[in-house]
Amino acid sequence: MMTQRTGPDVVRPPASPIVADWIQGLRPYEPGKPIEEVERELGVVGALKLASNENAWGSSPAALDAAMNALAKSHLYPDAACWSLREALATRLGIGMGELVIGNGSNELIGFLVRALVKPGQSVLSSAGSFIAYKLSTLAHGRRFVEAPLGADLGYDLDALVAAADATTKLVFIANPNNPTGTLLGRAALLRFFEALDRKCAGNPDGAPIVVMDEAYVEFIAPDRDDVAQGLELYRARPRVVLLRTFSKAYGLAALRVGYAVSEPAIADYLNRVRDPFNVSTVGQAAALAALKDEAWMRGTVAETLAERTRVSAALADLGLGVTPSQANFVLIDLGRDARGVNDLLMRRGIIARPMGPAGLPHHLRLTIGRPHDNDKALAALAAVLGG
Ligand SMILES: Cc1ncc(COP(=O)(O)O)c(C=O)c1O
């Protein structure tokens, strides 16, 4: 029997005798192509990866030193409680250590939230055109994923989210800024959304849904932007908010896999019940702690990223391309044609970007902001591909 696709990441193959239907129907997450793979497959040299929103300036030297030193403890299991990192984060954020759970990347925490909180028959709600892991984690746990449409500006449409919420809604994921669109929701709109959601779901068997504010890109919000609500403020305003953050983006530690969740202690306790022991390596914990103390390094690279984001966005507009105004370390480009084909041609020129068909945006390409000369190369390659 032929496999039948029913969505970008769900397939309806024949039933399997060894796994549940929801596992049989999954397709693995498709990450940005590694540099080595592109160089090997296409015979290009010096490929440039602008596909996964990493920090193009690398990692803080202090974090790398801490990671190197931590390697000497490789024969010992890590601190399962991530005590020092949680202590430093609790002090920085002005919260209790019991409100913090550390994950092997924030991606792992997305899975914990679904696994711990969403019961059979309940559902997870987010927007189309958002981080694909929300959907994949939900489906991997055999739960129903409900997708509200994106707004006309390619941002979250909060009214559509409320309209899509129902008696089964248990978790709502909101990436703010959003990946892959780079859009940002303001404080007033989010507070209105909470009220409307709570009204609509007042009679839900488990009470109001838990809203997860995923702030993977929060450090990249322009400092002069008004009406910004950081998740921490929203968490204080509404207990059923969980905040997710990561060391993978602005802190430049994507390879070491460290993220964290802030939640009320009761929720943190449930997340800890599904957390594997020793989920965050000694090296990751040490590097994240040092990176946190070296805030100046992170702020410096963010400032350079923001300057480049402005320059690259203007250059793309000069090429006649649509660019969604971004508050993250990437830009979403409307190519007005199939982005996969353009992406293939870019890869032949050694530029690895990310076509956004899997997020339901087949004409859009996401490009991470790199260092100035990298961005120049990417812009020149794009101009050549589109012109040729
Ligand atoms: C919105 C968003 N959330 C979470 C993540 C996961 O990051 P990590 O698992 O590296 O912390 C990403 C990574 O791309 C992301 O874009």
mmCIF file of C-alpha atoms and ligand atoms in Angstrom:
data_model
loop_
_atom_site.group_PDB
_atom_site.id
_atom_site.type_symbol
_atom_site.label_atom_id
_atom_site.label_comp_id
_atom_site.label_asym_id
_atom_site.label_seq_id
_atom_site.Cartn_x
_atom_site.Cartn_y
_atom_site.Cartn_z
ATOM 1 C CA MET A 1 0.000 0.000 0.000
ATOM 2 C CA MET A 2 1.253 3.517 -0.820
ATOM 3 C CA THR A 3 2.112 5.837 2.032
ATOM 4 C CA GLN A 4 -0.248 8.789 2.019
ATOM 5 C CA ARG A 5 0.896 12.213 3.246
ATOM 6 C CA THR A 6 -1.676 14.117 5.261
ATOM 7 C CA GLY A 7 0.387 17.107 6.342
ATOM 8 C CA PRO A 8 3.948 18.312 6.385
ATOM 9 C CA ASP A 9 5.023 15.997 9.176
ATOM 10 C CA VAL A 10 2.304 13.412 9.534
ATOM 11 C CA VAL A 11 1.982 10.431 7.238
ATOM 12 C CA ARG A 12 -0.731 7.789 7.194
ATOM 13 C CA PRO A 13 1.156 4.610 6.423
ATOM 14 C CA PRO A 14 -0.288 1.149 6.895
ATOM 15 C CA ALA A 15 -0.759 0.148 10.548
ATOM 16 C CA SER A 16 2.355 -1.342 12.130
ATOM 17 C CA PRO A 17 2.348 -4.435 14.275
ATOM 18 C CA ILE A 18 5.032 -3.018 16.599
ATOM 19 C CA VAL A 19 4.219 0.649 17.273
ATOM 20 C CA ALA A 20 1.121 2.712 18.035
ATOM 21 C CA ASP A 21 -0.526 4.502 15.083
ATOM 22 C CA TRP A 22 0.644 7.921 16.268
ATOM 23 C CA ILE A 23 4.294 6.781 16.199
ATOM 24 C CA GLN A 24 3.863 5.069 12.836
ATOM 25 C CA GLY A 25 2.460 8.338 11.457
ATOM 26 C CA LEU A 26 5.393 10.543 12.540
ATOM 27 C CA ARG A 27 8.180 11.799 10.363
ATOM 28 C CA PRO A 28 11.433 12.701 12.133
ATOM 29 C CA TYR A 29 12.268 16.385 12.668
ATOM 30 C CA GLU A 30 14.242 17.697 9.704
ATOM 31 C CA PRO A 31 17.075 19.858 11.052
ATOM 32 C CA GLY A 32 19.068 22.439 9.121
ATOM 33 C CA LYS A 33 21.618 20.578 6.956
ATOM 34 C CA PRO A 34 25.016 20.216 8.612
ATOM 35 C CA ILE A 35 27.908 21.940 6.817
ATOM 36 C CA GLU A 36 29.819 18.650 6.370
ATOM 37 C CA GLU A 37 26.813 16.995 4.679
ATOM 38 C CA VAL A 38 26.364 19.820 2.173
ATOM 39 C CA GLU A 39 30.090 19.906 1.397
ATOM 40 C CA ARG A 40 30.213 16.119 0.947
ATOM 41 C CA GLU A 41 27.046 15.845 -1.145
ATOM 42 C CA LEU A 42 27.480 18.907 -3.341
ATOM 43 C CA GLY A 43 31.265 19.110 -3.510
ATOM 44 C CA VAL A 44 31.312 22.702 -2.229
ATOM 45 C CA VAL A 45 34.069 24.026 0.022
ATOM 46 C CA GLY A 46 33.612 26.465 2.899
ATOM 47 C CA ALA A 47 29.824 26.156 3.137
ATOM 48 C CA LEU A 48 28.110 28.665 5.409
ATOM 49 C CA LYS A 49 25.284 27.542 7.681
ATOM 50 C CA LEU A 50 22.572 30.124 8.233
ATOM 51 C CA ALA A 51 19.857 27.560 8.827
ATOM 52 C CA SER A 52 19.444 26.989 12.566
ATOM 53 C CA ASN A 53 19.518 30.429 14.239
ATOM 54 C CA GLU A 54 22.766 29.765 16.069
ATOM 55 C CA ASN A 55 25.000 32.583 17.343
ATOM 56 C CA ALA A 56 27.308 33.386 14.412
ATOM 57 C CA TRP A 57 29.867 34.890 16.816
ATOM 58 C CA GLY A 58 30.343 31.540 18.569
ATOM 59 C CA SER A 59 30.290 31.101 22.341
ATOM 60 C CA SER A 60 31.602 33.169 25.242
ATOM 61 C CA PRO A 61 35.300 32.336 25.824
ATOM 62 C CA ALA A 62 34.512 32.029 29.543
ATOM 63 C CA ALA A 63 31.826 29.434 28.752
ATOM 64 C CA LEU A 64 34.223 27.463 26.573
ATOM 65 C CA ASP A 65 36.886 27.496 29.332
ATOM 66 C CA ALA A 66 34.308 26.245 31.827
ATOM 67 C CA ALA A 67 33.257 23.507 29.404
ATOM 68 C CA MET A 68 36.884 22.416 28.898
ATOM 69 C CA ASN A 69 37.476 22.288 32.647
ATOM 70 C CA ALA A 70 34.275 20.298 33.157
ATOM 71 C CA LEU A 71 35.547 17.623 30.757
ATOM 72 C CA ALA A 72 37.904 16.485 33.529
ATOM 73 C CA LYS A 73 34.803 15.266 35.400
ATOM 74 C CA SER A 74 33.644 13.124 32.490
ATOM 75 C CA HIS A 75 33.829 9.907 34.515
ATOM 76 C CA LEU A 76 31.246 11.192 37.025
ATOM 77 C CA TYR A 77 27.526 11.539 36.470
ATOM 78 C CA PRO A 78 26.372 15.151 36.244
ATOM 79 C CA ASP A 79 24.574 16.931 39.074
ATOM 80 C CA ALA A 80 21.067 15.608 38.451
ATOM 81 C CA ALA A 81 19.537 18.619 40.203
ATOM 82 C CA CYS A 82 21.589 21.165 38.169
ATOM 83 C CA TRP A 83 21.945 22.939 41.524
ATOM 84 C CA SER A 84 24.507 25.648 40.695
ATOM 85 C CA LEU A 85 22.853 26.596 37.428
ATOM 86 C CA ARG A 86 19.399 26.732 38.995
ATOM 87 C CA GLU A 87 20.755 28.768 41.905
ATOM 88 C CA ALA A 88 22.328 31.310 39.534
ATOM 89 C CA LEU A 89 19.207 31.488 37.369
ATOM 90 C CA ALA A 90 16.925 31.853 40.397
ATOM 91 C CA THR A 91 19.021 34.777 41.642
ATOM 92 C CA ARG A 92 19.129 36.376 38.187
ATOM 93 C CA LEU A 93 15.373 36.029 37.622
ATOM 94 C CA GLY A 94 14.260 36.768 41.174
ATOM 95 C CA ILE A 95 12.402 33.470 41.575
ATOM 96 C CA GLY A 96 12.752 30.368 43.732
ATOM 97 C CA MET A 97 14.872 27.396 42.703
ATOM 98 C CA GLY A 98 11.741 25.251 42.907
ATOM 99 C CA GLU A 99 10.315 27.206 39.973
ATOM 100 C CA LEU A 100 13.115 26.069 37.640
ATOM 101 C CA VAL A 101 13.608 22.883 35.637
ATOM 102 C CA ILE A 102 16.655 22.530 33.384
ATOM 103 C CA GLY A 103 16.323 20.627 30.116
ATOM 104 C CA ASN A 104 18.641 19.123 27.536
ATOM 105 C CA GLY A 105 17.764 22.077 25.361
ATOM 106 C CA SER A 106 14.356 23.715 25.702
ATOM 107 C CA ASN A 107 13.150 21.226 23.099
ATOM 108 C CA GLU A 108 13.299 18.505 25.735
ATOM 109 C CA LEU A 109 11.159 20.629 28.052
ATOM 110 C CA ILE A 110 8.489 20.938 25.349
ATOM 111 C CA GLY A 111 8.258 17.144 25.419
ATOM 112 C CA PHE A 112 8.143 17.064 29.235
ATOM 113 C CA LEU A 113 5.278 19.565 29.269
ATOM 114 C CA VAL A 114 3.201 17.470 26.886
ATOM 115 C CA ARG A 115 4.093 14.195 28.600
ATOM 116 C CA ALA A 116 3.436 15.411 32.132
ATOM 117 C CA LEU A 117 0.429 17.647 31.636
ATOM 118 C CA VAL A 118 -1.705 16.539 28.686
ATOM 119 C CA LYS A 119 -3.994 13.640 29.570
ATOM 120 C CA PRO A 120 -5.547 11.251 27.061
ATOM 121 C CA GLY A 121 -8.404 13.049 25.305
ATOM 122 C CA GLN A 122 -6.882 16.499 25.919
ATOM 123 C CA SER A 123 -5.240 18.585 23.201
ATOM 124 C CA VAL A 124 -2.426 21.035 22.569
ATOM 125 C CA LEU A 125 -3.032 24.294 20.749
ATOM 126 C CA SER A 126 -0.633 26.522 18.848
ATOM 127 C CA SER A 127 -0.450 28.432 15.634
ATOM 128 C CA ALA A 128 0.365 27.188 12.170
ATOM 129 C CA GLY A 129 3.674 28.713 11.098
ATOM 130 C CA SER A 130 5.329 28.273 14.454
ATOM 131 C CA PHE A 131 8.018 26.044 15.944
ATOM 132 C CA ILE A 132 7.387 22.569 14.585
ATOM 133 C CA ALA A 133 8.506 20.827 17.808
ATOM 134 C CA TYR A 134 5.185 21.738 19.487
ATOM 135 C CA LYS A 135 3.357 19.602 16.960
ATOM 136 C CA LEU A 136 5.935 16.811 16.832
ATOM 137 C CA SER A 137 6.117 16.451 20.622
ATOM 138 C CA THR A 138 2.326 16.408 20.880
ATOM 139 C CA LEU A 139 1.930 13.778 18.169
ATOM 140 C CA ALA A 140 4.790 11.705 19.592
ATOM 141 C CA HIS A 141 2.853 11.470 22.841
ATOM 142 C CA GLY A 142 -0.316 10.417 21.054
ATOM 143 C CA ARG A 143 -2.155 13.652 21.825
ATOM 144 C CA ARG A 144 -4.197 15.823 19.455
ATOM 145 C CA PHE A 145 -2.567 18.974 18.086
ATOM 146 C CA VAL A 146 -4.808 21.868 17.062
ATOM 147 C CA GLU A 147 -3.433 24.578 14.811
ATOM 148 C CA ALA A 148 -4.946 28.064 14.492
ATOM 149 C CA PRO A 149 -4.111 30.013 11.324
ATOM 150 C CA LEU A 150 -1.397 32.674 11.324
ATOM 151 C CA GLY A 151 -2.478 36.306 11.055
ATOM 152 C CA ALA A 152 -2.120 38.327 7.859
ATOM 153 C CA ASP A 153 1.151 39.818 9.207
ATOM 154 C CA LEU A 154 2.462 36.239 9.698
ATOM 155 C CA GLY A 155 2.287 36.727 13.457
ATOM 156 C CA TYR A 156 0.180 34.709 15.871
ATOM 157 C CA ASP A 157 -3.516 35.515 15.474
ATOM 158 C CA LEU A 158 -4.573 35.499 19.126
ATOM 159 C CA ASP A 159 -8.302 35.754 18.304
ATOM 160 C CA ALA A 160 -7.959 32.676 16.101
ATOM 161 C CA LEU A 161 -6.208 30.859 18.968
ATOM 162 C CA VAL A 162 -9.073 31.675 21.327
ATOM 163 C CA ALA A 163 -11.585 30.582 18.683
ATOM 164 C CA ALA A 164 -9.726 27.254 18.306
ATOM 165 C CA ALA A 165 -9.574 26.583 22.072
ATOM 166 C CA ASP A 166 -12.163 24.162 23.398
ATOM 167 C CA ALA A 167 -12.969 21.970 26.374
ATOM 168 C CA THR A 168 -10.059 19.649 25.537
ATOM 169 C CA THR A 169 -7.375 22.376 25.365
ATOM 170 C CA LYS A 170 -4.752 21.783 28.050
ATOM 171 C CA LEU A 171 -1.603 23.473 26.750
ATOM 172 C CA VAL A 172 -1.111 26.455 24.444
ATOM 173 C CA PHE A 173 2.347 27.095 22.971
ATOM 174 C CA ILE A 174 3.287 30.641 21.976
ATOM 175 C CA ALA A 175 6.772 31.412 20.668
ATOM 176 C CA ASN A 176 7.473 35.084 21.317
ATOM 177 C CA PRO A 177 9.328 36.153 19.194
ATOM 178 C CA ASN A 178 7.995 33.504 16.861
ATOM 179 C CA ASN A 179 10.092 31.053 14.864
ATOM 180 C CA PRO A 180 10.083 31.046 11.823
ATOM 181 C CA THR A 181 8.365 34.401 11.297
ATOM 182 C CA GLY A 182 10.330 36.587 13.779
ATOM 183 C CA THR A 183 7.127 38.397 14.816
ATOM 184 C CA LEU A 184 6.513 39.652 18.344
ATOM 185 C CA LEU A 185 3.309 39.879 20.364
ATOM 186 C CA GLY A 186 3.000 42.884 22.673
ATOM 187 C CA ARG A 187 2.029 42.997 26.333
ATOM 188 C CA ALA A 188 -1.459 44.438 25.875
ATOM 189 C CA ALA A 189 -2.431 41.859 23.239
ATOM 190 C CA LEU A 190 -1.153 38.986 25.380
ATOM 191 C CA LEU A 191 -2.970 40.155 28.511
ATOM 192 C CA ARG A 192 -6.196 40.490 26.486
ATOM 193 C CA PHE A 193 -5.579 37.002 25.085
ATOM 194 C CA PHE A 194 -5.210 35.483 28.567
ATOM 195 C CA GLU A 195 -8.521 37.026 29.635
ATOM 196 C CA ALA A 196 -10.339 35.813 26.521
ATOM 197 C CA LEU A 197 -8.823 32.319 26.801
ATOM 198 C CA ASP A 198 -9.703 32.036 30.475
ATOM 199 C CA ARG A 199 -13.278 33.167 29.744
ATOM 200 C CA LYS A 200 -13.665 30.688 26.899
ATOM 201 C CA CYS A 201 -12.181 27.781 28.867
ATOM 202 C CA ALA A 202 -13.659 28.630 32.284
ATOM 203 C CA GLY A 203 -15.628 25.385 32.330
ATOM 204 C CA ASN A 204 -12.783 23.100 31.183
ATOM 205 C CA PRO A 205 -12.488 20.014 33.386
ATOM 206 C CA ASP A 206 -8.885 20.912 34.389
ATOM 207 C CA GLY A 207 -9.517 24.676 34.496
ATOM 208 C CA ALA A 208 -7.859 27.251 32.248
ATOM 209 C CA PRO A 209 -5.223 25.963 29.811
ATOM 210 C CA ILE A 210 -1.544 26.356 30.675
ATOM 211 C CA VAL A 211 0.081 28.834 28.299
ATOM 212 C CA VAL A 212 3.733 28.157 27.472
ATOM 213 C CA MET A 213 5.592 31.331 26.493
ATOM 214 C CA ASP A 214 8.630 30.121 24.542
ATOM 215 C CA GLU A 215 11.231 32.884 24.642
ATOM 216 C CA ALA A 216 14.062 31.188 22.739
ATOM 217 C CA TYR A 217 14.782 34.507 20.953
ATOM 218 C CA VAL A 218 13.874 37.000 23.680
ATOM 219 C CA GLU A 219 17.369 38.540 23.834
ATOM 220 C CA PHE A 220 17.036 39.738 20.227
ATOM 221 C CA ILE A 221 14.034 42.032 20.782
ATOM 222 C CA ALA A 222 15.051 45.572 19.787
ATOM 223 C CA PRO A 223 15.714 47.572 22.986
ATOM 224 C CA ASP A 224 13.592 50.500 21.765
ATOM 225 C CA ARG A 225 10.535 48.347 21.143
ATOM 226 C CA ASP A 226 7.472 49.417 23.213
ATOM 227 C CA ASP A 227 4.848 47.230 24.765
ATOM 228 C CA VAL A 228 7.161 44.250 25.304
ATOM 229 C CA ALA A 229 5.986 41.728 27.869
ATOM 230 C CA GLN A 230 8.703 39.397 28.985
ATOM 231 C CA GLY A 231 7.428 35.965 29.923
ATOM 232 C CA LEU A 232 8.528 36.440 33.501
ATOM 233 C CA GLU A 233 6.117 39.346 33.910
ATOM 234 C CA LEU A 234 3.357 37.281 32.274
ATOM 235 C CA TYR A 235 4.183 34.364 34.574
ATOM 236 C CA ARG A 236 3.796 36.649 37.574
ATOM 237 C CA ALA A 237 0.490 37.970 36.205
ATOM 238 C CA ARG A 238 -1.033 34.552 35.476
ATOM 239 C CA PRO A 239 0.100 31.443 37.389
ATOM 240 C CA ARG A 240 -0.849 29.133 34.530
ATOM 241 C CA VAL A 241 1.987 30.473 32.401
ATOM 242 C CA VAL A 242 5.174 28.484 31.841
ATOM 243 C CA LEU A 243 8.215 30.260 30.495
ATOM 244 C CA LEU A 244 10.796 28.505 28.305
ATOM 245 C CA ARG A 245 14.259 29.875 27.570
ATOM 246 C CA THR A 246 17.418 28.478 26.042
ATOM 247 C CA PHE A 247 21.193 28.878 26.000
ATOM 248 C CA SER A 248 21.242 27.735 22.341
ATOM 249 C CA LYS A 249 20.638 31.061 20.611
ATOM 250 C CA ALA A 250 22.015 34.345 22.038
ATOM 251 C CA TYR A 251 24.294 32.499 24.495
ATOM 252 C CA GLY A 252 25.811 30.482 21.658
ATOM 253 C CA LEU A 253 25.713 27.044 23.310
ATOM 254 C CA ALA A 254 23.469 25.118 20.901
ATOM 255 C CA ALA A 255 25.726 22.041 20.862
ATOM 256 C CA LEU A 256 25.704 21.705 24.649
ATOM 257 C CA ARG A 257 21.899 21.484 24.930
ATOM 258 C CA VAL A 258 20.760 23.569 27.875
ATOM 259 C CA GLY A 259 17.379 25.238 28.269
ATOM 260 C CA TYR A 260 15.103 25.964 31.214
ATOM 261 C CA ALA A 261 11.475 26.191 32.220
ATOM 262 C CA VAL A 262 10.067 28.614 34.783
ATOM 263 C CA SER A 263 6.787 27.496 36.269
ATOM 264 C CA GLU A 264 4.936 27.367 39.530
ATOM 265 C CA PRO A 265 6.595 24.759 41.788
ATOM 266 C CA ALA A 266 3.717 22.266 41.423
ATOM 267 C CA ILE A 267 4.208 22.172 37.638
ATOM 268 C CA ALA A 268 8.016 22.019 38.030
ATOM 269 C CA ASP A 269 7.497 19.031 40.306
ATOM 270 C CA TYR A 270 5.494 17.232 37.602
ATOM 271 C CA LEU A 271 8.112 18.044 34.966
ATOM 272 C CA ASN A 272 10.778 16.569 37.242
ATOM 273 C CA ARG A 273 8.765 13.358 37.497
ATOM 274 C CA VAL A 274 9.075 12.742 33.734
ATOM 275 C CA ARG A 275 12.629 14.087 33.448
ATOM 276 C CA ASP A 276 15.287 11.447 32.878
ATOM 277 C CA PRO A 277 17.972 11.387 35.542
ATOM 278 C CA PHE A 278 21.138 13.258 34.526
ATOM 279 C CA ASN A 279 19.428 14.866 31.508
ATOM 280 C CA VAL A 280 21.867 17.799 31.327
ATOM 281 C CA SER A 281 25.591 17.078 30.990
ATOM 282 C CA THR A 282 28.239 18.401 33.369
ATOM 283 C CA VAL A 283 29.800 20.244 30.431
ATOM 284 C CA GLY A 284 26.491 21.867 29.501
ATOM 285 C CA GLN A 285 25.752 22.929 33.075
ATOM 286 C CA ALA A 286 29.231 24.422 33.559
ATOM 287 C CA ALA A 287 29.169 26.275 30.246
ATOM 288 C CA ALA A 288 25.667 27.675 30.810
ATOM 289 C CA LEU A 289 26.634 28.899 34.285
ATOM 290 C CA ALA A 290 29.732 30.652 32.923
ATOM 291 C CA ALA A 291 27.775 32.077 29.976
ATOM 292 C CA LEU A 292 25.224 33.515 32.383
ATOM 293 C CA LYS A 293 27.998 35.292 34.272
ATOM 294 C CA ASP A 294 29.498 36.619 31.016
ATOM 295 C CA GLU A 295 26.410 38.578 30.037
ATOM 296 C CA ALA A 296 28.538 41.293 28.396
ATOM 297 C CA TRP A 297 29.773 38.872 25.725
ATOM 298 C CA MET A 298 26.198 37.846 24.902
ATOM 299 C CA ARG A 299 24.963 41.464 24.827
ATOM 300 C CA GLY A 300 27.813 42.421 22.475
ATOM 301 C CA THR A 301 26.949 39.741 19.939
ATOM 302 C CA VAL A 302 23.251 40.562 20.204
ATOM 303 C CA ALA A 303 24.011 44.233 19.407
ATOM 304 C CA GLU A 304 25.959 43.146 16.310
ATOM 305 C CA THR A 305 23.148 40.788 15.310
ATOM 306 C CA LEU A 306 20.554 43.570 15.568
ATOM 307 C CA ALA A 307 22.661 45.929 13.424
ATOM 308 C CA GLU A 308 23.069 43.197 10.821
ATOM 309 C CA ARG A 309 19.370 42.307 10.979
ATOM 310 C CA THR A 310 18.520 45.886 10.004
ATOM 311 C CA ARG A 311 21.108 45.934 7.214
ATOM 312 C CA VAL A 312 20.171 42.492 5.801
ATOM 313 C CA SER A 313 16.425 43.249 5.932
ATOM 314 C CA ALA A 314 16.990 46.464 3.940
ATOM 315 C CA ALA A 315 19.228 44.688 1.407
ATOM 316 C CA LEU A 316 16.592 41.975 0.886
ATOM 317 C CA ALA A 317 13.909 44.612 0.361
ATOM 318 C CA ASP A 318 16.227 46.239 -2.211
ATOM 319 C CA LEU A 319 16.237 42.888 -4.032
ATOM 320 C CA GLY A 320 12.457 43.273 -4.271
ATOM 321 C CA LEU A 321 11.779 40.552 -1.699
ATOM 322 C CA GLY A 322 9.175 40.607 1.063
ATOM 323 C CA VAL A 323 10.740 40.508 4.536
ATOM 324 C CA THR A 324 8.679 40.014 7.675
ATOM 325 C CA PRO A 325 9.924 42.532 10.291
ATOM 326 C CA SER A 326 11.946 40.381 12.685
ATOM 327 C CA GLN A 327 12.611 40.584 16.416
ATOM 328 C CA ALA A 328 14.784 37.450 16.339
ATOM 329 C CA ASN A 329 18.211 36.503 14.947
ATOM 330 C CA PHE A 330 16.811 35.484 11.565
ATOM 331 C CA VAL A 331 14.653 36.903 8.820
ATOM 332 C CA LEU A 332 11.775 35.296 6.955
ATOM 333 C CA ILE A 333 11.921 36.051 3.247
ATOM 334 C CA ASP A 334 8.977 35.800 0.868
ATOM 335 C CA LEU A 335 10.477 34.624 -2.412
ATOM 336 C CA GLY A 336 7.143 34.587 -4.226
ATOM 337 C CA ARG A 337 7.989 31.121 -5.547
ATOM 338 C CA ASP A 338 8.839 27.642 -4.281
ATOM 339 C CA ALA A 339 11.525 28.176 -1.661
ATOM 340 C CA ARG A 340 12.855 24.623 -1.835
ATOM 341 C CA GLY A 341 14.160 25.152 -5.375
ATOM 342 C CA VAL A 342 15.850 28.439 -4.440
ATOM 343 C CA ASN A 343 17.294 26.779 -1.348
ATOM 344 C CA ASP A 344 18.800 23.954 -3.451
ATOM 345 C CA LEU A 345 20.473 26.511 -5.708
ATOM 346 C CA LEU A 346 21.782 28.434 -2.713
ATOM 347 C CA MET A 347 23.262 25.233 -1.292
ATOM 348 C CA ARG A 348 25.164 24.678 -4.530
ATOM 349 C CA ARG A 349 26.721 28.077 -3.814
ATOM 350 C CA GLY A 350 27.575 26.978 -0.283
ATOM 351 C CA ILE A 351 24.786 28.862 1.543
ATOM 352 C CA ILE A 352 22.655 26.695 3.816
ATOM 353 C CA ALA A 353 19.328 28.423 4.605
ATOM 354 C CA ARG A 354 15.976 26.878 5.563
ATOM 355 C CA PRO A 355 12.914 26.593 3.296
ATOM 356 C CA MET A 356 9.763 26.869 5.376
ATOM 357 C CA GLY A 357 7.419 24.445 3.613
ATOM 358 C CA PRO A 358 7.306 22.240 6.761
ATOM 359 C CA ALA A 359 5.879 25.246 8.662
ATOM 360 C CA GLY A 360 3.202 25.690 5.967
ATOM 361 C CA LEU A 361 5.036 28.577 4.246
ATOM 362 C CA PRO A 362 6.231 27.003 0.974
ATOM 363 C CA HIS A 363 7.278 30.338 -0.601
ATOM 364 C CA HIS A 364 9.314 31.464 2.378
ATOM 365 C CA LEU A 365 12.958 30.990 3.227
ATOM 366 C CA ARG A 366 14.384 31.612 6.688
ATOM 367 C CA LEU A 367 17.881 33.027 6.872
ATOM 368 C CA THR A 368 19.826 33.281 10.127
ATOM 369 C CA ILE A 369 21.653 36.567 10.648
ATOM 370 C CA GLY A 370 25.387 35.875 10.509
ATOM 371 C CA ARG A 371 28.497 37.997 10.760
ATOM 372 C CA PRO A 372 28.722 40.868 8.244
ATOM 373 C CA HIS A 373 30.900 39.114 5.657
ATOM 374 C CA ASP A 374 28.754 35.958 5.902
ATOM 375 C CA ASN A 375 25.631 38.000 5.313
ATOM 376 C CA ASP A 376 27.274 39.658 2.323
ATOM 377 C CA LYS A 377 27.993 36.210 0.859
ATOM 378 C CA ALA A 378 24.420 35.077 1.457
ATOM 379 C CA LEU A 379 22.956 38.236 -0.086
ATOM 380 C CA ALA A 380 25.221 37.943 -3.143
ATOM 381 C CA ALA A 381 24.299 34.259 -3.592
ATOM 382 C CA LEU A 382 20.591 35.027 -3.275
ATOM 383 C CA ALA A 383 20.839 37.873 -5.790
ATOM 384 C CA ALA A 384 22.686 35.564 -8.213
ATOM 385 C CA VAL A 385 20.201 32.696 -7.789
ATOM 386 C CA LEU A 386 17.152 34.942 -8.215
ATOM 387 C CA GLY A 387 18.677 36.846 -11.094
ATOM 388 C CA GLY A 388 19.912 33.769 -12.941
HETATM 389 C C1 LIG B 1 11.007 28.819 19.269
HETATM 390 C C2 LIG B 1 12.003 27.777 19.648
HETATM 391 N N1 LIG B 1 11.859 27.149 20.802
HETATM 392 C C3 LIG B 1 12.718 26.205 21.214
HETATM 393 C C4 LIG B 1 13.788 25.846 20.423
HETATM 394 C C5 LIG B 1 14.668 24.734 20.902
HETATM 395 O O1 LIG B 1 15.923 25.152 21.246
HETATM 396 P P1 LIG B 1 16.881 24.261 22.128
HETATM 397 O O2 LIG B 1 16.302 22.895 22.251
HETATM 398 O O3 LIG B 1 18.168 24.272 21.416
HETATM 399 O O4 LIG B 1 16.935 24.955 23.466
HETATM 400 C C6 LIG B 1 13.992 26.471 19.200
HETATM 401 C C7 LIG B 1 15.110 26.067 18.332
HETATM 402 O O5 LIG B 1 15.201 26.379 17.188
HETATM 403 C C8 LIG B 1 13.066 27.459 18.800
HETATM 404 O O6 LIG B 1 13.186 28.081 17.622
#
